[in-house]
mmCIF file of C-alpha atoms in Angstrom:
data_model
loop_
_atom_site.group_PDB
_atom_site.id
_atom_site.type_symbol
_atom_site.label_atom_id
_atom_site.label_comp_id
_atom_site.label_asym_id
_atom_site.label_seq_id
_atom_site.Cartn_x
_atom_site.Cartn_y
_atom_site.Cartn_z
ATOM 1 C CA MET V 74 66.420 127.380 119.608
ATOM 2 C CA GLN V 75 67.271 126.202 123.236
ATOM 3 C CA GLN V 76 70.691 125.943 124.020
ATOM 4 C CA PRO V 77 72.269 122.807 124.916
ATOM 5 C CA GLN V 78 72.593 122.422 128.468
ATOM 6 C CA ALA V 79 76.310 121.483 129.721
ATOM 7 C CA PRO V 80 77.720 118.568 129.794
ATOM 8 C CA VAL V 81 77.298 116.196 133.407
ATOM 9 C CA THR V 82 80.746 115.263 134.642
ATOM 10 C CA GLY V 83 80.091 114.218 138.016
ATOM 11 C CA PRO V 84 77.104 112.892 140.473
ATOM 12 C CA ILE V 85 74.456 114.419 140.488
ATOM 13 C CA GLU V 86 70.611 114.394 142.101
ATOM 14 C CA GLU V 87 68.432 110.673 140.984
ATOM 15 C CA GLN V 88 65.703 113.070 139.150
ATOM 16 C CA PRO V 89 62.928 112.442 136.588
ATOM 17 C CA SER V 90 64.307 111.866 132.803
ATOM 18 C CA LEU V 91 62.977 112.371 129.955
ATOM 19 C CA TRP V 92 65.443 111.322 128.133
ATOM 20 C CA GLN V 93 65.945 108.150 129.050
ATOM 21 C CA GLN V 94 64.136 105.095 128.062
ATOM 22 C CA SER V 95 63.635 103.867 131.582
ATOM 23 C CA ASP V 96 61.647 106.678 132.609
ATOM 24 C CA LEU V 97 58.137 105.791 130.375
ATOM 25 C CA LEU V 98 58.062 102.280 131.805
ATOM 26 C CA SER V 99 58.641 103.826 135.218
ATOM 27 C CA LEU V 100 55.015 105.534 134.582
ATOM 28 C CA THR V 101 53.377 102.353 135.928
ATOM 29 C CA PRO V 102 52.283 103.392 139.806
ATOM 30 C CA ALA V 103 54.646 100.843 142.223
ATOM 31 C CA SER V 104 52.611 98.672 144.067
ATOM 32 C CA VAL V 105 54.674 98.617 147.813
ATOM 33 C CA ASP V 106 56.347 100.627 149.665
ATOM 34 C CA ASP V 107 60.443 99.353 149.791
ATOM 35 C CA ARG V 108 62.493 102.272 151.033
ATOM 36 C CA ARG V 109 65.290 100.646 153.285
ATOM 37 C CA PRO V 110 65.269 100.956 156.906
ATOM 38 C CA ALA V 111 68.023 102.643 158.273
ATOM 39 C CA GLY V 112 71.227 101.106 158.289
ATOM 40 C CA LYS V 113 74.799 99.386 156.583
ATOM 41 C CA PRO V 114 73.636 98.102 153.207
ATOM 42 C CA ASP V 115 74.695 94.708 151.999
ATOM 43 C CA ARG V 116 77.761 94.611 150.990
ATOM 44 C CA GLU V 117 78.326 93.840 146.965
ATOM 45 C CA PRO V 118 78.467 89.800 146.558
ATOM 46 C CA GLN V 119 81.144 88.750 145.779
ATOM 47 C CA LEU V 120 80.868 86.291 142.182
ATOM 48 C CA PRO V 121 82.747 82.887 142.328
ATOM 49 C CA PRO V 122 85.842 83.569 139.337
ATOM 50 C CA LEU V 123 84.751 82.658 135.670
ATOM 51 C CA ALA V 124 86.168 79.700 134.753
ATOM 52 C CA PRO V 125 88.691 80.828 132.748
ATOM 53 C CA ARG V 126 88.821 81.157 128.929
ATOM 54 C CA ALA V 127 90.755 78.305 127.285
ATOM 55 C CA GLU V 128 89.741 75.148 129.546
ATOM 56 C CA THR V 129 86.190 76.071 128.381
ATOM 57 C CA GLY V 130 86.401 77.082 125.091
ATOM 58 C CA ARG V 131 84.183 79.708 125.144
ATOM 59 C CA VAL V 132 84.458 82.684 123.204
ATOM 60 C CA ALA V 133 83.645 86.386 123.558
ATOM 61 C CA PRO V 134 80.720 87.631 121.056
ATOM 62 C CA THR V 135 83.440 89.225 118.371
ATOM 63 C CA THR V 136 80.775 91.922 116.602
ATOM 64 C CA LEU V 137 77.346 93.434 119.040
ATOM 65 C CA LEU V 138 75.348 95.202 118.067
ATOM 66 C CA ILE V 139 74.008 98.301 120.290
ATOM 67 C CA LEU V 140 70.453 98.621 119.936
ATOM 68 C CA ASP V 141 67.763 100.947 121.574
ATOM 69 C CA THR V 142 63.885 102.290 120.940
ATOM 70 C CA GLU V 143 61.494 105.150 121.564
ATOM 71 C CA THR V 144 58.775 104.109 121.306
ATOM 72 C CA SER V 145 54.547 105.485 122.054
ATOM 73 C CA GLY V 146 53.286 103.413 124.627
ATOM 74 C CA LEU V 147 55.021 100.709 126.701
ATOM 75 C CA ASP V 148 52.221 97.636 125.609
ATOM 76 C CA PRO V 149 53.950 97.287 121.607
ATOM 77 C CA ALA V 150 49.720 95.354 121.510
ATOM 78 C CA SER V 151 48.704 99.168 121.876
ATOM 79 C CA ALA V 152 52.239 101.240 120.958
ATOM 80 C CA GLN V 153 54.019 100.503 117.978
ATOM 81 C CA CYS V 154 58.460 101.853 117.684
ATOM 82 C CA ILE V 155 58.470 105.059 116.054
ATOM 83 C CA GLU V 156 62.264 105.108 116.789
ATOM 84 C CA LEU V 157 65.133 102.417 116.443
ATOM 85 C CA GLY V 158 68.660 102.734 116.705
ATOM 86 C CA ALA V 159 72.024 100.287 116.894
ATOM 87 C CA VAL V 160 76.205 100.456 116.349
ATOM 88 C CA LEU V 161 77.403 97.773 115.185
ATOM 89 C CA PHE V 162 80.751 97.344 117.989
ATOM 90 C CA HIS V 163 83.953 95.877 117.626
ATOM 91 C CA VAL V 164 85.034 93.882 120.695
ATOM 92 C CA PRO V 165 88.787 92.717 120.433
ATOM 93 C CA THR V 166 89.229 96.896 119.106
ATOM 94 C CA ARG V 167 86.416 98.329 121.138
ATOM 95 C CA ALA V 168 85.571 100.467 118.325
ATOM 96 C CA VAL V 169 82.809 101.835 116.104
ATOM 97 C CA LEU V 170 82.035 99.973 112.351
ATOM 98 C CA SER V 171 78.551 101.437 111.451
ATOM 99 C CA GLN V 172 75.718 102.486 112.788
ATOM 100 C CA VAL V 173 71.867 103.424 111.901
ATOM 101 C CA SER V 174 69.671 106.055 113.712
ATOM 102 C CA PHE V 175 65.733 106.525 111.995
ATOM 103 C CA LEU V 176 62.168 107.479 112.655
ATOM 104 C CA MET V 177 59.034 104.956 111.822
ATOM 105 C CA PRO V 178 56.255 106.667 110.792
ATOM 106 C CA THR V 179 52.907 106.806 113.137
ATOM 107 C CA GLY V 180 49.760 108.453 113.744
ATOM 108 C CA VAL V 181 50.197 109.409 117.128
ATOM 109 C CA ASN V 182 52.629 109.176 119.643
ATOM 110 C CA PRO V 183 50.884 110.161 123.722
ATOM 111 C CA ALA V 184 54.749 109.355 124.336
ATOM 112 C CA GLU V 185 55.729 112.583 123.606
ATOM 113 C CA HIS V 186 55.995 113.475 126.407
ATOM 114 C CA VAL V 187 57.943 111.556 127.424
ATOM 115 C CA ASN V 188 60.561 110.451 124.229
ATOM 116 C CA ARG V 189 59.661 114.677 122.480
ATOM 117 C CA ILE V 190 59.326 112.860 119.117
ATOM 118 C CA PRO V 191 56.335 114.035 117.764
ATOM 119 C CA ALA V 192 54.120 112.355 116.072
ATOM 120 C CA ALA V 193 54.455 114.720 113.065
ATOM 121 C CA VAL V 194 57.985 114.632 112.787
ATOM 122 C CA THR V 195 57.422 111.196 112.006
ATOM 123 C CA ARG V 196 55.789 110.868 109.328
ATOM 124 C CA LEU V 197 58.141 114.023 107.009
ATOM 125 C CA PRO V 198 59.382 112.249 104.180
ATOM 126 C CA GLN V 199 62.802 110.413 105.358
ATOM 127 C CA PRO V 200 64.252 106.972 103.858
ATOM 128 C CA TRP V 201 63.459 105.464 106.590
ATOM 129 C CA GLN V 202 62.714 102.156 104.829
ATOM 130 C CA ALA V 203 66.309 101.553 103.546
ATOM 131 C CA GLY V 204 67.132 102.962 107.435
ATOM 132 C CA LEU V 205 65.136 98.922 108.222
ATOM 133 C CA ALA V 206 66.876 97.840 105.222
ATOM 134 C CA HIS V 207 71.170 99.124 106.505
ATOM 135 C CA PHE V 208 69.836 97.659 110.517
ATOM 136 C CA GLN V 209 68.849 94.571 109.446
ATOM 137 C CA ALA V 210 72.302 94.195 107.466
ATOM 138 C CA LEU V 211 74.016 95.305 111.053
ATOM 139 C CA LEU V 212 71.680 92.745 112.561
ATOM 140 C CA ASP V 213 72.984 90.169 110.556
ATOM 141 C CA ALA V 214 76.890 90.918 110.800
ATOM 142 C CA CYS V 215 76.303 90.528 114.605
ATOM 143 C CA ASP V 216 77.315 88.134 116.753
ATOM 144 C CA ALA V 217 74.599 89.457 120.305
ATOM 145 C CA VAL V 218 72.510 91.720 120.629
ATOM 146 C CA LEU V 219 72.688 94.357 123.466
ATOM 147 C CA ALA V 220 70.739 97.194 125.392
ATOM 148 C CA HIS V 221 69.375 98.523 127.582
ATOM 149 C CA ASN V 222 67.074 96.978 129.400
ATOM 150 C CA ALA V 223 66.766 94.232 126.986
ATOM 151 C CA ALA V 224 62.666 93.203 128.589
ATOM 152 C CA PHE V 225 62.489 96.191 127.837
ATOM 153 C CA ASP V 226 63.500 96.237 123.662
ATOM 154 C CA SER V 227 63.343 92.762 122.091
ATOM 155 C CA GLN V 228 59.497 93.238 122.245
ATOM 156 C CA TRP V 229 59.372 95.055 119.616
ATOM 157 C CA PHE V 230 61.114 92.993 117.373
ATOM 158 C CA GLY V 231 59.114 90.540 115.146
ATOM 159 C CA ARG V 232 56.401 93.090 115.329
ATOM 160 C CA ASP V 233 55.947 94.710 111.433
ATOM 161 C CA PRO V 234 57.880 96.404 110.383
ATOM 162 C CA LEU V 235 60.693 95.703 112.682
ATOM 163 C CA PRO V 236 62.024 92.282 112.081
ATOM 164 C CA PRO V 237 62.963 89.308 113.972
ATOM 165 C CA ILE V 238 65.869 88.782 115.913
ATOM 166 C CA THR V 239 67.512 84.816 116.582
ATOM 167 C CA LYS V 240 71.363 86.542 118.018
ATOM 168 C CA PRO V 241 71.853 86.789 121.109
ATOM 169 C CA TRP V 242 70.383 89.340 123.966
ATOM 170 C CA ILE V 243 72.494 91.096 126.616
ATOM 171 C CA CYS V 244 71.249 93.747 128.665
ATOM 172 C CA SER V 245 74.063 96.151 130.420
ATOM 173 C CA MET V 246 71.411 96.988 132.761
ATOM 174 C CA ASP V 247 69.900 93.606 134.402
ATOM 175 C CA ASP V 248 72.931 90.566 132.637
ATOM 176 C CA ILE V 249 76.882 92.790 132.933
ATOM 177 C CA HIS V 250 77.516 92.562 136.504
ATOM 178 C CA TRP V 251 80.268 95.742 136.639
ATOM 179 C CA PRO V 252 83.291 96.078 138.697
ATOM 180 C CA VAL V 253 82.780 96.530 142.485
ATOM 181 C CA GLU V 254 84.864 99.854 141.571
ATOM 182 C CA ARG V 255 82.634 102.070 139.625
ATOM 183 C CA GLN V 256 80.297 101.918 142.928
ATOM 184 C CA LEU V 257 76.979 101.207 140.758
ATOM 185 C CA ARG V 258 73.901 100.120 142.127
ATOM 186 C CA ALA V 259 72.055 96.531 140.834
ATOM 187 C CA ALA V 260 70.769 97.350 137.168
ATOM 188 C CA PRO V 261 72.031 100.676 137.062
ATOM 189 C CA SER V 262 70.541 103.795 133.873
ATOM 190 C CA VAL V 263 72.452 104.186 130.541
ATOM 191 C CA ARG V 264 73.540 107.822 132.719
ATOM 192 C CA ASP V 265 74.701 106.618 136.239
ATOM 193 C CA LEU V 266 76.391 104.218 134.300
ATOM 194 C CA ALA V 267 77.868 107.049 131.800
ATOM 195 C CA LEU V 268 78.781 108.981 134.161
ATOM 196 C CA ALA V 269 80.949 105.840 136.093
ATOM 197 C CA TYR V 270 82.857 105.540 133.303
ATOM 198 C CA GLY V 271 83.639 109.398 132.472
ATOM 199 C CA VAL V 272 81.063 109.588 130.268
ATOM 200 C CA PRO V 273 79.919 112.818 129.653
ATOM 201 C CA VAL V 274 75.911 113.692 129.420
ATOM 202 C CA TRP V 275 73.252 115.488 127.841
ATOM 203 C CA ALA V 276 70.387 115.910 129.325
ATOM 204 C CA ALA V 277 68.247 115.349 125.549
ATOM 205 C CA HIS V 278 68.842 112.700 123.318
ATOM 206 C CA ARG V 279 67.354 110.130 120.705
ATOM 207 C CA ALA V 280 67.538 106.174 120.594
ATOM 208 C CA LEU V 281 70.893 106.812 118.557
ATOM 209 C CA THR V 282 72.695 109.040 121.771
ATOM 210 C CA ASP V 283 71.729 106.255 124.585
ATOM 211 C CA CYS V 284 73.725 103.515 121.803
ATOM 212 C CA THR V 285 76.889 106.003 121.984
ATOM 213 C CA TYR V 286 77.049 106.286 125.613
ATOM 214 C CA LEU V 287 76.831 102.483 125.804
ATOM 215 C CA VAL V 288 79.648 102.799 123.056
ATOM 216 C CA GLN V 289 81.363 105.185 125.165
ATOM 217 C CA VAL V 290 81.448 102.973 128.395
ATOM 218 C CA LEU V 291 82.071 99.394 126.762
ATOM 219 C CA GLU V 292 85.199 101.106 125.069
ATOM 220 C CA ARG V 293 86.486 102.200 128.408
ATOM 221 C CA CYS V 294 86.190 97.918 129.319
ATOM 222 C CA SER V 295 89.782 96.948 129.953
ATOM 223 C CA ASP V 296 87.536 93.751 130.661
ATOM 224 C CA LEU V 297 85.384 93.568 128.550
ATOM 225 C CA GLU V 298 85.623 89.871 126.712
ATOM 226 C CA ASP V 299 84.897 88.469 130.600
ATOM 227 C CA LEU V 300 82.361 90.311 130.754
ATOM 228 C CA LEU V 301 80.279 90.111 127.976
ATOM 229 C CA LEU V 302 81.043 85.998 128.518
ATOM 230 C CA ALA V 303 79.608 86.509 132.251
ATOM 231 C CA ALA V 304 76.466 88.036 130.961
ATOM 232 C CA LEU V 305 75.977 85.071 128.629
ATOM 233 C CA GLU V 306 75.882 82.945 131.018
ATOM 234 C CA PRO V 307 72.229 81.010 130.886
ATOM 235 C CA ARG V 308 69.908 82.605 133.490
ATOM 236 C CA LEU V 309 66.588 81.099 135.502
ATOM 237 C CA LEU V 310 64.046 83.180 137.424
ATOM 238 C CA PHE V 311 65.236 83.282 140.859
ATOM 239 C CA ARG V 312 62.133 85.012 143.569
ATOM 240 C CA ALA V 313 63.427 86.561 147.543
ATOM 241 C CA THR V 314 62.840 84.676 149.891
ATOM 242 C CA LEU V 315 63.542 87.986 152.700
ATOM 243 C CA SER V 316 60.068 88.946 155.124
ATOM 244 C CA TYR V 317 58.112 92.276 154.498
ATOM 245 C CA ALA V 318 60.760 93.669 156.724
ATOM 246 C CA GLU V 319 63.848 92.983 154.361
ATOM 247 C CA ARG V 320 61.886 93.623 150.763
ATOM 248 C CA TYR V 321 64.560 96.874 150.469
ATOM 249 C CA ARG V 322 67.262 94.118 150.720
ATOM 250 C CA ALA V 323 66.048 92.161 147.111
ATOM 251 C CA LYS V 324 65.368 96.042 145.400
ATOM 252 C CA GLU V 325 69.292 97.294 145.922
ATOM 253 C CA ALA V 326 70.283 93.555 144.321
ATOM 254 C CA GLY V 327 68.041 94.741 141.530
ATOM 255 C CA PHE V 328 64.907 92.255 141.653
ATOM 256 C CA ARG V 329 61.164 93.888 140.721
ATOM 257 C CA TRP V 330 58.203 93.818 141.939
ATOM 258 C CA ASN V 331 55.413 92.006 140.765
ATOM 259 C CA ASP V 332 57.765 91.050 137.335
ATOM 260 C CA PRO V 333 58.010 88.302 136.188
ATOM 261 C CA VAL V 334 56.349 87.279 139.239
ATOM 262 C CA ARG V 335 53.421 88.520 140.896
ATOM 263 C CA GLY V 336 53.144 89.091 144.237
ATOM 264 C CA ALA V 337 56.856 88.959 145.024
ATOM 265 C CA TRP V 338 60.612 90.278 144.360
ATOM 266 C CA SER V 339 62.003 88.172 141.452
ATOM 267 C CA ARG V 340 65.505 88.824 138.544
ATOM 268 C CA ARG V 341 67.569 86.533 136.183
ATOM 269 C CA LEU V 342 70.543 85.384 137.685
ATOM 270 C CA SER V 343 73.062 83.022 137.073
ATOM 271 C CA GLU V 344 74.083 80.084 138.709
ATOM 272 C CA ARG V 345 76.748 82.336 140.297
ATOM 273 C CA GLU V 346 74.512 85.232 140.930
ATOM 274 C CA ALA V 347 72.585 83.315 142.327
ATOM 275 C CA GLN V 348 75.227 82.157 144.906
ATOM 276 C CA ALA V 349 76.216 85.233 145.430
ATOM 277 C CA LEU V 350 73.227 87.067 146.625
ATOM 278 C CA PRO V 351 74.094 87.581 150.720
ATOM 279 C CA PHE V 352 69.709 86.524 151.067
ATOM 280 C CA PRO V 353 68.860 83.102 150.089
ATOM 281 C CA VAL V 354 66.529 82.931 147.069
ATOM 282 C CA GLN V 355 64.087 80.048 145.823
ATOM 283 C CA ARG V 356 63.862 79.496 141.197
ATOM 284 C CA VAL V 357 60.708 79.445 140.090
ATOM 285 C CA GLU V 358 59.800 78.839 136.655
ATOM 286 C CA GLN V 359 57.985 81.595 133.903
ATOM 287 C CA ASP V 360 54.829 81.515 135.865
ATOM 288 C CA GLY V 361 55.637 81.493 138.822
ATOM 289 C CA VAL V 362 55.386 77.839 140.365
ATOM 290 C CA ALA V 363 58.586 77.223 142.697
ATOM 291 C CA ALA V 364 60.820 74.963 140.826
#
């Protein structure tokens, strides 16, 4: 039996991790050298304030379904979701209402070296169909769905056996502008986000553990309602208009190379976020053509 590792409670070196779904995405090779030259980083952009809720009539979600997936690969066309974890979270009281986690059977798992889930284990007898029914009940009860890297997790739903999701999605990696005092980089990992909020992190886990980390972060957010309202603002696709020598600035601001705009650094942002950036951006349509 493997001895449990001590929890991490402070800053640690950035290392490849076997327990984070984004590591599966990191297996794709980088196609551009985007290291920053010596010098001072950009200042954290200061967002224009949200209009008061009383003036806009906007209401933050009351219940969130926080979910995470583990998959056998990157492409839903050739891989499948093999584990689903979800927590129904009540925003006003910062309380967990219900949760579920289960494996779904698979013949092979090429990503076992990443998620540490043997395919044979997924085929052991267990009531995963009942778990799926419980998940559907939680989905019906929520106002919005929250995931870390929602663009990845969302693509597995609506593919058998997972149900489609029509509720609004919130990405805790890309959509939430975490407070400046937390000193987080753009698009933080689950680990870095947890550590920034004083949540102990264990070196090995499954899908439900990622959900638990996110729950414990949200429990510590006194301004959670405003963060969620800002995250639900309409988002448009922008590409950075920077020289090759300044490409590092786009990466530091959470832009991604070649994703989704080919040959450019791009990111989905609200109008407020785009205005606050310390460098120019250009709005583009989904196909990469300038708007």
